[in-house]
Coordinates of C-alpha atoms in Angstrom, one line a residue:
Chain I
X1 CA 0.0 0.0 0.0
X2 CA 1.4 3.6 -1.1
X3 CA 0.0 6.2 1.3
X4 CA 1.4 9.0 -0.4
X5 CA -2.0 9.8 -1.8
X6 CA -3.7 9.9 1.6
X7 CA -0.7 11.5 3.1
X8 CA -0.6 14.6 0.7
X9 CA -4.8 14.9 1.2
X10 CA -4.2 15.1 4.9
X11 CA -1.0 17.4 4.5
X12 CA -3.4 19.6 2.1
X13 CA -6.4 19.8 4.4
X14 CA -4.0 20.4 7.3
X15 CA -2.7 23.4 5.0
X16 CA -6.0 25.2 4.6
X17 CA -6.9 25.4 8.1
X18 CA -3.7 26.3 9.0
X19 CA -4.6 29.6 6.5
X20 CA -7.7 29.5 8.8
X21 CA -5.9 30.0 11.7
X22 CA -3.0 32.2 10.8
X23 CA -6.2 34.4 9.9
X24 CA -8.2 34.2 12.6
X25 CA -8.1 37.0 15.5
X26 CA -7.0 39.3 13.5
X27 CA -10.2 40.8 11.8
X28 CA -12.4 41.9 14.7
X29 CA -15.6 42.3 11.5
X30 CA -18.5 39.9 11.9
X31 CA -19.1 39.2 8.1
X32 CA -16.0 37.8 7.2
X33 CA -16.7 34.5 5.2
X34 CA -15.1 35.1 2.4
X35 CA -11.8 36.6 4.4
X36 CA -11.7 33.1 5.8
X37 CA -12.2 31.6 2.4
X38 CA -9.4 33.8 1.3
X39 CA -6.9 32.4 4.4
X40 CA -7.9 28.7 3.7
X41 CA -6.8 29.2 0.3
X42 CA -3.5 30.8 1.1
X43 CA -2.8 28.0 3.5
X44 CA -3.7 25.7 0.8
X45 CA -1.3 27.2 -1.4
X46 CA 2.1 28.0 0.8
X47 CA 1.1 24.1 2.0
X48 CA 1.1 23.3 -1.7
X49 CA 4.3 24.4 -2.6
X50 CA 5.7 23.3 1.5
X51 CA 4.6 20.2 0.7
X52 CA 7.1 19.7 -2.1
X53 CA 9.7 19.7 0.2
X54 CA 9.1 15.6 1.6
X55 CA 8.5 14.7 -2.5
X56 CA 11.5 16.0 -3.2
X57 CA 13.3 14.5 -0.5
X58 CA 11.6 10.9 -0.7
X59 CA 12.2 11.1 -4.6
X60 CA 16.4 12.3 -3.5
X61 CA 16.1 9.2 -1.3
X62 CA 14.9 6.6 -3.9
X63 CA 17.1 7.9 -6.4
X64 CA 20.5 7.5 -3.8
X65 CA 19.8 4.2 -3.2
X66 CA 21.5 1.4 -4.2
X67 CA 18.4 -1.3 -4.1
X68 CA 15.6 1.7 -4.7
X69 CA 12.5 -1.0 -4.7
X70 CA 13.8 -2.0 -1.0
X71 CA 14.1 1.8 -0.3
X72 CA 10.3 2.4 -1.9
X73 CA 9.1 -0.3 0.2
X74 CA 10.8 0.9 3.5
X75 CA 9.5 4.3 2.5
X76 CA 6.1 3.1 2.2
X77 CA 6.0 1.1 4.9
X78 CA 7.2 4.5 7.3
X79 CA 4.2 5.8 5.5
X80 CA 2.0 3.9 6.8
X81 CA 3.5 4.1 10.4
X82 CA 3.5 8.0 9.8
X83 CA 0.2 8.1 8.5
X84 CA -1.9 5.9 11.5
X85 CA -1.6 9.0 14.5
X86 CA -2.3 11.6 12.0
X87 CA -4.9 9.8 10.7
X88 CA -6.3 9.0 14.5
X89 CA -5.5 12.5 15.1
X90 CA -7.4 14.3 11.8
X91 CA -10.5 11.5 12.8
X92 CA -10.8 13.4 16.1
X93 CA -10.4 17.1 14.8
X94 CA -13.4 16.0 12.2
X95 CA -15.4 14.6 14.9
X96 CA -14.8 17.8 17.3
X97 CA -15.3 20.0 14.4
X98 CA -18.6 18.4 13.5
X99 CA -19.8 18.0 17.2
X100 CA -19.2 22.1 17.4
X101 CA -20.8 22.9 14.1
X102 CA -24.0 20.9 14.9
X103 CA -24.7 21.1 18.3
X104 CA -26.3 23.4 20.1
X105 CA -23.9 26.2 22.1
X106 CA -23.2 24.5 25.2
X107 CA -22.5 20.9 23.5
X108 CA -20.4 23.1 21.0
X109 CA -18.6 24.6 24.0
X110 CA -17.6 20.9 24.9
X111 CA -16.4 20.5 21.4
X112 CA -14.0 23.5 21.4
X113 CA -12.9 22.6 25.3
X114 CA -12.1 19.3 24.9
X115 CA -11.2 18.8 21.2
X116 CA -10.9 21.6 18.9
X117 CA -8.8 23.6 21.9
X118 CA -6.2 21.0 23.0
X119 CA -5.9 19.1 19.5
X120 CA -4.0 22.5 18.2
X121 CA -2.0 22.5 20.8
X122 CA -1.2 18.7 20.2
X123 CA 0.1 19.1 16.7
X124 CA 3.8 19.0 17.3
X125 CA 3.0 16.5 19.4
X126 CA 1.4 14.5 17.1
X127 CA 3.7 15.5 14.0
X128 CA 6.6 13.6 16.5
X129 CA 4.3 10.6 16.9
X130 CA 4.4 10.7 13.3
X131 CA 7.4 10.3 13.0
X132 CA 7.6 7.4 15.6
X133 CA 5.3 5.4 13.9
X134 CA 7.6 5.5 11.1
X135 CA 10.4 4.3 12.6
X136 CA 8.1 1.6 14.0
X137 CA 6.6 0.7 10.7
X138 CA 9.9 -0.5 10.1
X139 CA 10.6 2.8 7.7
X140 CA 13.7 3.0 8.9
X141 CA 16.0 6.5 8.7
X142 CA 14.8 7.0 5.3
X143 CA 11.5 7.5 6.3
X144 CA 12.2 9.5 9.2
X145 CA 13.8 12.0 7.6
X146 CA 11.0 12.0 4.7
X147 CA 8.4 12.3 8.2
X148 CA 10.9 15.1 9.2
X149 CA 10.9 17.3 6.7
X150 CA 6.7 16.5 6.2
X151 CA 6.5 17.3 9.4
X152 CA 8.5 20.6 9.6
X153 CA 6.7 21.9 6.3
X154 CA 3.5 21.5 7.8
X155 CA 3.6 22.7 11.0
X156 CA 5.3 26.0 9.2
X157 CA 2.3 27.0 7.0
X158 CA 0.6 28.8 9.5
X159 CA 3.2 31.1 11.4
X160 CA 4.4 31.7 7.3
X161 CA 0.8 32.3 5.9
X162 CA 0.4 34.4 9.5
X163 CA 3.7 36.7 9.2
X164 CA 3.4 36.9 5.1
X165 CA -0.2 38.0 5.3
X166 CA -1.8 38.8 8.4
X167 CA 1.0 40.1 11.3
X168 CA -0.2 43.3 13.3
X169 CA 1.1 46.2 13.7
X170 CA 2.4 46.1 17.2
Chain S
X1 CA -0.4 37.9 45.7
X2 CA -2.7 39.5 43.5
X3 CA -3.2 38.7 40.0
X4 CA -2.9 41.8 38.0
X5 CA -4.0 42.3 34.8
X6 CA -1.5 44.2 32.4
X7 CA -4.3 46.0 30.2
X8 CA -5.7 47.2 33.4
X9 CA -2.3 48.8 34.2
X10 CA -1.0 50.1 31.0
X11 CA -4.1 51.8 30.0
X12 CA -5.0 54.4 33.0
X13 CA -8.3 56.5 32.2
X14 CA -9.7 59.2 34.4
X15 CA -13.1 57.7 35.1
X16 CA -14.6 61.9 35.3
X17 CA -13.2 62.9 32.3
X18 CA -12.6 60.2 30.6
X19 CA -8.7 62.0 29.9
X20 CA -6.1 59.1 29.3
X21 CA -3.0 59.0 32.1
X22 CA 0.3 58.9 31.1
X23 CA 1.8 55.6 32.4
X24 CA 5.5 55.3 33.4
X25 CA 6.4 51.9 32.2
X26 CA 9.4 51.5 35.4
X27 CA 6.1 52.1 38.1
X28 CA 3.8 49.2 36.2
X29 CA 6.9 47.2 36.4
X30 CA 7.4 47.4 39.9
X31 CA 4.3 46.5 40.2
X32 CA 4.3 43.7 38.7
X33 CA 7.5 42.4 40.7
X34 CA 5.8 43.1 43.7
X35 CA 2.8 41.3 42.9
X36 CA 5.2 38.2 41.9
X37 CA 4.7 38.2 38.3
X38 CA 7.8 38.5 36.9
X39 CA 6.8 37.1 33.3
X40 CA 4.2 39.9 33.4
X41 CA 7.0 42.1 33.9
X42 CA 8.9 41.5 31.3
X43 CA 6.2 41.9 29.0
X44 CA 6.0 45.7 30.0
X45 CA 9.3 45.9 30.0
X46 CA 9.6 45.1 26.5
X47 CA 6.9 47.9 25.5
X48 CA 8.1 50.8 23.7
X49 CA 8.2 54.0 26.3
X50 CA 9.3 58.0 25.4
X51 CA 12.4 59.2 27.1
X52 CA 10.0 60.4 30.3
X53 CA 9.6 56.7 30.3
X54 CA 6.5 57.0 29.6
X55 CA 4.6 54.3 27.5
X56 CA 4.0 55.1 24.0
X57 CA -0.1 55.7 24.3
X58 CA 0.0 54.9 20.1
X59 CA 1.8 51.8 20.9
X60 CA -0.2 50.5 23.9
X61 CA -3.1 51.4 21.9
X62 CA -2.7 49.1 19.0
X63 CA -1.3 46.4 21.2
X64 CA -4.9 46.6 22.8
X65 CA -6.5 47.1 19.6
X66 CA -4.8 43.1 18.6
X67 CA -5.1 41.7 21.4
X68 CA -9.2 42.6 21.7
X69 CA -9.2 41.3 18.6
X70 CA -7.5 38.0 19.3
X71 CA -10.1 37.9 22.2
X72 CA -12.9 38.2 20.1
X73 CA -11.7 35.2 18.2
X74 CA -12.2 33.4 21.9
X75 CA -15.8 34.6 21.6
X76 CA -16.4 33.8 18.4
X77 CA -15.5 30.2 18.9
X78 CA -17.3 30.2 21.9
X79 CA -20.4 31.1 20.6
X80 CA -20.7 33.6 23.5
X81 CA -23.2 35.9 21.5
X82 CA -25.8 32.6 21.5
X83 CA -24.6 32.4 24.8
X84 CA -25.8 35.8 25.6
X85 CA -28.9 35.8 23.7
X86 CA -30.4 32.2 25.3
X87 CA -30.5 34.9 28.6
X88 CA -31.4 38.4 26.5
X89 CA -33.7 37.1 24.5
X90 CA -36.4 35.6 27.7
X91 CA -35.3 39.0 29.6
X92 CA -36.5 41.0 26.9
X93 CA -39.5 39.3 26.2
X94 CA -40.4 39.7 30.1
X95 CA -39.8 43.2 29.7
X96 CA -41.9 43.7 26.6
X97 CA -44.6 42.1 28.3
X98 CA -44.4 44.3 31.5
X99 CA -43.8 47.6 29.4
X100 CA -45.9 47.2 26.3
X101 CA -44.9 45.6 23.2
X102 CA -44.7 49.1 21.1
X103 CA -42.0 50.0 23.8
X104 CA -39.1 51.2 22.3
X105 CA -35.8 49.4 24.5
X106 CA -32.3 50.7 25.1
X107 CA -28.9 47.8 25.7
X108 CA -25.9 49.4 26.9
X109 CA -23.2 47.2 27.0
X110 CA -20.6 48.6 29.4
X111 CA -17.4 48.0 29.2
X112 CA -17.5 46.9 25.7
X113 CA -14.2 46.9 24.0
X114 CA -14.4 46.4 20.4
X115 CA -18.5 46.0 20.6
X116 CA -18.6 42.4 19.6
X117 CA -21.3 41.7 21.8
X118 CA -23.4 44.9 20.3
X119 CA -21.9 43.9 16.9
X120 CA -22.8 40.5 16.4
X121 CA -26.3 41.6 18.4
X122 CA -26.8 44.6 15.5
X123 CA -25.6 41.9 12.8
X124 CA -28.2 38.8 13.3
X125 CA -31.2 41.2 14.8
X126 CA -31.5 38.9 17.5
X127 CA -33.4 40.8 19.8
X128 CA -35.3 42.7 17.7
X129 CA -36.0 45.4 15.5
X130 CA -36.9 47.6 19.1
X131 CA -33.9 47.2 20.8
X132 CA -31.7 49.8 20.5
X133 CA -27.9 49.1 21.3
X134 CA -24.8 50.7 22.7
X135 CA -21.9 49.9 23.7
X136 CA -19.8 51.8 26.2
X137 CA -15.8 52.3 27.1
X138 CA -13.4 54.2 29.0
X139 CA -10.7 53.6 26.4
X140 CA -11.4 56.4 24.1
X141 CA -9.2 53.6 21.3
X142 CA -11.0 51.0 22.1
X143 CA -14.2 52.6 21.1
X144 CA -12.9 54.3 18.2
X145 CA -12.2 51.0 16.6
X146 CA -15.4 49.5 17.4
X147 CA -17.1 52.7 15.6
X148 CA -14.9 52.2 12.6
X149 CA -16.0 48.6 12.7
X150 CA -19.5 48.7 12.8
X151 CA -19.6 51.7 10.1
X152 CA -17.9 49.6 7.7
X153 CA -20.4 47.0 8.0
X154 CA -23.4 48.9 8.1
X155 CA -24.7 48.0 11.8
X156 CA -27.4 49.6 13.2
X157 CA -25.4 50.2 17.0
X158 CA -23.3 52.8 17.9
X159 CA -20.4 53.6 20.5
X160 CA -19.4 56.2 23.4
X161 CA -16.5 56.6 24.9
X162 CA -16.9 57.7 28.6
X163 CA -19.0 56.2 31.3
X164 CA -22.1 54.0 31.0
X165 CA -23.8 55.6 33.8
X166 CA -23.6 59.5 32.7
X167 CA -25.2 58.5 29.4
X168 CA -28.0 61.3 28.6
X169 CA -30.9 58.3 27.3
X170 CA -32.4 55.5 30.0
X171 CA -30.9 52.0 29.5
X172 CA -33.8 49.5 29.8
X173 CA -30.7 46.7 30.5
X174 CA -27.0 47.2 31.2
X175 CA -25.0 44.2 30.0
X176 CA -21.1 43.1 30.1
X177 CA -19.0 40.3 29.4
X178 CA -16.0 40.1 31.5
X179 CA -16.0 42.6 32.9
X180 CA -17.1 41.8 36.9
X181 CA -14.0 40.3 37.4
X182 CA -12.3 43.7 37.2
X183 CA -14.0 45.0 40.3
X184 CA -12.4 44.2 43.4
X185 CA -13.8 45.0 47.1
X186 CA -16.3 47.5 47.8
X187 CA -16.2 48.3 44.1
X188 CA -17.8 45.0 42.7
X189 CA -20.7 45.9 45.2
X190 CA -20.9 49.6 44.0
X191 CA -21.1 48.6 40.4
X192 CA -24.5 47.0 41.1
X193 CA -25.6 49.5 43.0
X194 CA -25.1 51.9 40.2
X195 CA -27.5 50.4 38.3
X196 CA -29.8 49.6 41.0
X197 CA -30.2 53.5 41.6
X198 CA -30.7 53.9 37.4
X199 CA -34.1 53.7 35.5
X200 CA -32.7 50.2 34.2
X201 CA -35.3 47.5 34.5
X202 CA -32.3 44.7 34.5
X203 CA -28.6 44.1 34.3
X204 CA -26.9 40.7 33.0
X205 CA -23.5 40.6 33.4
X206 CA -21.6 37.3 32.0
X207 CA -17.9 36.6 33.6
X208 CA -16.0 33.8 33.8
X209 CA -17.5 31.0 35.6
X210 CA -15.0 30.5 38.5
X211 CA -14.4 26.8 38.8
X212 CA -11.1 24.9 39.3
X213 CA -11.0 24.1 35.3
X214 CA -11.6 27.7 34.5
X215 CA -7.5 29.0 35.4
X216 CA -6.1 25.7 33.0
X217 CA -9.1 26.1 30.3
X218 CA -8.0 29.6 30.1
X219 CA -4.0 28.9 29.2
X220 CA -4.8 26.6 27.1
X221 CA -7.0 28.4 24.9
X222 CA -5.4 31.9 25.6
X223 CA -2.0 29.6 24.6
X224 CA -3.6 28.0 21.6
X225 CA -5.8 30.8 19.9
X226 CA -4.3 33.9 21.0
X227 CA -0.3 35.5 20.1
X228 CA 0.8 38.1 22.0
X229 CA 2.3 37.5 24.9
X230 CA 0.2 40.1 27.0
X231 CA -3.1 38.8 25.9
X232 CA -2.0 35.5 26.8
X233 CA -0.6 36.7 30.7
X234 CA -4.1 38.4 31.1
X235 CA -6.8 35.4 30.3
X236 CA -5.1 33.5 32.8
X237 CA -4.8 36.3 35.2
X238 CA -8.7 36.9 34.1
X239 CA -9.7 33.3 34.8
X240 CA -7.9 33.5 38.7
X241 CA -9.4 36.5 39.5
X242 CA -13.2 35.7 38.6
X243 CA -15.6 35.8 41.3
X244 CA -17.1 33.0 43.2
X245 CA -21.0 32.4 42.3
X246 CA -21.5 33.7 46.4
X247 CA -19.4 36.6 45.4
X248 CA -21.6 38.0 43.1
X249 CA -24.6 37.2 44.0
X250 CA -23.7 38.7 47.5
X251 CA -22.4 41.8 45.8
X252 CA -25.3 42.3 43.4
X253 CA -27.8 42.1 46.6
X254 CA -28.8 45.2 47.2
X255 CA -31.7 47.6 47.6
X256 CA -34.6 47.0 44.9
X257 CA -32.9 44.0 42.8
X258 CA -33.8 40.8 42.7
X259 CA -30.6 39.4 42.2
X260 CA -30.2 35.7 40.7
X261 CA -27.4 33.4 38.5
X262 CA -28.1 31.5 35.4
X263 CA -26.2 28.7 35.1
X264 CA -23.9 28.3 39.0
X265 CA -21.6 26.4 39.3
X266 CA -23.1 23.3 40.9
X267 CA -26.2 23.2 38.0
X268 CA -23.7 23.4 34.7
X269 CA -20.8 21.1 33.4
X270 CA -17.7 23.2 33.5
X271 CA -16.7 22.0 29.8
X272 CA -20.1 23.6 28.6
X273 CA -20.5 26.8 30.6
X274 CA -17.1 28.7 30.2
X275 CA -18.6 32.3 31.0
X276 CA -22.0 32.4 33.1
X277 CA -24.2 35.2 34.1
X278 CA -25.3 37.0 37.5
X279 CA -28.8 39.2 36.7
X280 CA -30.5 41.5 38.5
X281 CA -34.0 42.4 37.7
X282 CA -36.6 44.4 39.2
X283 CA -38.1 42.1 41.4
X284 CA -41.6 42.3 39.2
X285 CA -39.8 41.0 36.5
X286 CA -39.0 37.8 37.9
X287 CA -42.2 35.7 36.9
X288 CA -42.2 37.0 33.4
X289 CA -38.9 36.0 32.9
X290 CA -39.2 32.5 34.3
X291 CA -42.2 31.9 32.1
X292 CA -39.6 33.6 29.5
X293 CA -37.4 30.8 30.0
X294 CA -39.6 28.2 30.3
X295 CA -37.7 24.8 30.7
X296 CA -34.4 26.5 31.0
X297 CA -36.2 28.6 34.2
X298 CA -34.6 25.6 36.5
X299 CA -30.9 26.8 35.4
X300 CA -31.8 30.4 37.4
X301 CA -31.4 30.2 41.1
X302 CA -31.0 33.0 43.4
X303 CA -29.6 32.8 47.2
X304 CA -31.9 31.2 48.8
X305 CA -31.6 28.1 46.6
X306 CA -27.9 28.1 47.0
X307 CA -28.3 27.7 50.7
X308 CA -31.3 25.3 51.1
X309 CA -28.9 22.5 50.0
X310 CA -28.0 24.0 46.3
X311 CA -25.2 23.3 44.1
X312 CA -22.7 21.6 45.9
X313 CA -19.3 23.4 46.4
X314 CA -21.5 26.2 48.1
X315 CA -20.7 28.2 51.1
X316 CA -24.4 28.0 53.1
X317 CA -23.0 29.3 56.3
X318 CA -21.7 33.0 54.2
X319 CA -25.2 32.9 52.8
X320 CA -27.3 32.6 56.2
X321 CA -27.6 36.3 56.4
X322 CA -28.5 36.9 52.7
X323 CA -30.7 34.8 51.9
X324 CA -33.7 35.7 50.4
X325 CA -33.2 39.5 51.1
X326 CA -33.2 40.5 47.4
X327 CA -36.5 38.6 47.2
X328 CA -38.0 40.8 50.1
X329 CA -36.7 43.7 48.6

């Protein structure tokens, strides 16, 4: 099984609410829909091109080795390691995020307090569980750095997208 | 040690004149360092002050400007404006049907920063076309900003910098949203009274509800949604200093209020009821409004149902010689 496909979905998805949140709090308007269409978009592209960064460096790796179907199949099987927390991990921030928009208030409260709240804080957390589980997978170094540099490129699209786009004035 | 709030030291108003103090950044730092807060001090440190060592009033400004916008993001995701309204709505429709239907209503939100609550109130009508709503702020900036906001979307609210008390037009219900927690002492008891001794059929003030997840709730959230450093010091600091449910309702006992809490402490799950209000109403009100709220009537208590065996958690011996008096009154 290749997960590249499902990796590159998540690492996408992960991009546009990460222009979502490099956005948010920092237009006090009430309309603002398509200002947070307009940040999801930007996250989706600086992600996009971020994103190139483990492509690049898994095709380096395949093309270095000496036995590159052995290093494709350690590389995919640190995929899959990589991609079972983040999967666990975007299966929670879809159920929070679908508990909060349709619930009432005080159920969407519980959403935000236990899920939405402490899963952003989790993400570096979880990007390093990542990269555990590829090692576990049986991935090897390869696939650790591959999870490293994934990693790293995600979890910069938002202070990027936040500093190129929307960083106040004080 | 206290826990002091930096926005409440950095920006000194004249509460007469409404004329903004300078601030000398060295006397807020000593402050700080006496109160044990060290990190807080820092964070004022690093503010940019004139050679009088006085803090920029430009600088603090826009740093108060971002960081009430961060906060707002806070509300936002909290859905406090439905939050508000599940209260506002009943009380208005208790007053309507003790004043007349065709009555024409005033909301004053004091204390209201950037206006979100009068904002997002203006922006999805919620309680009414008859309601007429303003927001109110001693930080002439502040205000400003909410102004500039609400004209550029067209709402129907407006602003005033100075005090919510001297306003020249009657406020049928004086609102805030974390703002009680501010008040310390004698003050906290004085703000009710304030509005006891207005024309105002009702106030509804929402703070921070004070449990033991409220301090841990609030770093993480201030630490995961919000940037600057001072913003994130101050909803922690917020969160410690919020008042007990006996606190307020003690404090907002007085002379010609029926003073009661939506939500305490021992009827709500903490998760799900992050900021909670203490009301006081003119004590014919109170029937309307339970019928108001119907179902939700149950979540409304006032001292005397914290002390005949209430939520648990509650302090019945400080309420013995309360209880019940802003029912009599």
């Amino acid at each position: 099984m290749n997960p590249a496909w499902a990796l590159a979905a998540l690492g996408l998805v992960d991009a546009a609410f990460s222009g979502f949140r490099a956005y948010a709090g920092r237009d006090a308007r009430i309309r603002k829909h398509r200002a947070v269409v307009h940040a999801a978009l930007r996250g989706l592209s600086v992600g996009a091109v971020l994103l190139l960064a483990p492509a690049f460096t898994a095709g380096a790796v395949l093309l270095l080795a000496e036995d590159p179907d052995r290093a494709y199949g350690a590389l995919a099987d640190g995929g899959v390691g990589f991609l079972v927390p983040l999967g666990a991990y975007a299966l929670a921030v879809l159920f929070s995020l679908a508990a909060y928009l349709a619930l009432p208030f005080r159920a969407s409260t519980l959403a935000v307090v236990v899920g939405l709240g402490p899963l952003t804080l989790a993400r570096p957390l979880v990007v390093a569980a990542a990269c555990a589980g590829a090692l576990v997978a049986g991935g090897g170094w390869t696939s650790l750095l591959v999870g490293a540099v994934a990693g790293a490129a995600v979890l910069c699209v938002e202070p990027y997208v936040h500093r190129r786009w929307y960083a106040p004035a004080y | 040690m206290p826990h002091l709030e930096i926005s409440d030291l950095i920006t000194v108003t004249d509460p007469l004149s409404g004329a903004r103090l300078p601030v000398r950044r060295g006397d807020v730092v000593r402050r700080l360092d006496e109160a044990g807060d060290p990190r807080a001090a820092r964070i004022v440190a690093a503010l940019p002050a004139g050679p009088d060592d006085v803090l920029d009033p430009l600088a603090v400004d826009r740093l108060m400007i971002g960081v009430h916008t961060e906060l707002q993001r806070l509300s936002e995701e909290l859905r406090v404006g439905e939050r508000l309204v599940d209260v506002l709505d009943p009380l208005f429709e208790a007053i309507r049907e003790i004043a007349g239907r065709r009555g024409r209503f005033r909301l004053v939100d004091i204390g209201s920063g950037l206006g979100y609550l009068v904002r997002w109130l203006a922006s999805t009508g919620a309680l009414g076309p008859n309601v007429e709503l303003i927001g109110v702020d001693l930080d002439a900036a502040l205000v400003a900003e909410a102004d500039r906001l609400a004209r550029a979307e067209g709402l129907d609210c407006r602003f005033v910098h100075g005090n919510a008390f001297d306003l020249p037009e009657v406020a049928t219900v004086y609102v805030s949203t974390g703002v009680l927690h501010h008040f310390r002492g004698p003050a906290l008891a004085e703000f009710f009274e304030a509005q006891a001794d207005s024309q105002a059929l009702a106030f509804c003030h929402f703070d921070i509800a004070a449990t033991r997840l409220a301090p841990v709730g609030a770093w993480m959230f201030h630490r995961a949604r919000m940037r600057h450093p001072l913003g994130r010091h101050d909803g922690v600091a917020s969160a410690r200093r919020a008042h007990s449910d006996e606190t307020l309702l003690r404090a907002a006992t007085v002379p010609g209020i029926r003073p009661l809490l939506y939500e305490p402490r021992g009827l709500s799950n903490p998760f799900c009821t992050t900021l909670r209000p203490v009301l006081g109403i003119r004590p014919y009100l109170e029937d309307p409004l339970r019928q108001a709220l119907g179902r939700a009537s149950r979540r409304l208590v006032g001292a005397e149902q914290l002390t005949r065996g209430g939520p648990p958690g509650h302090d019945a011996a400080a309420w013995s010689a309360t209880a019940g008096t802003g029912a009599a009154r």
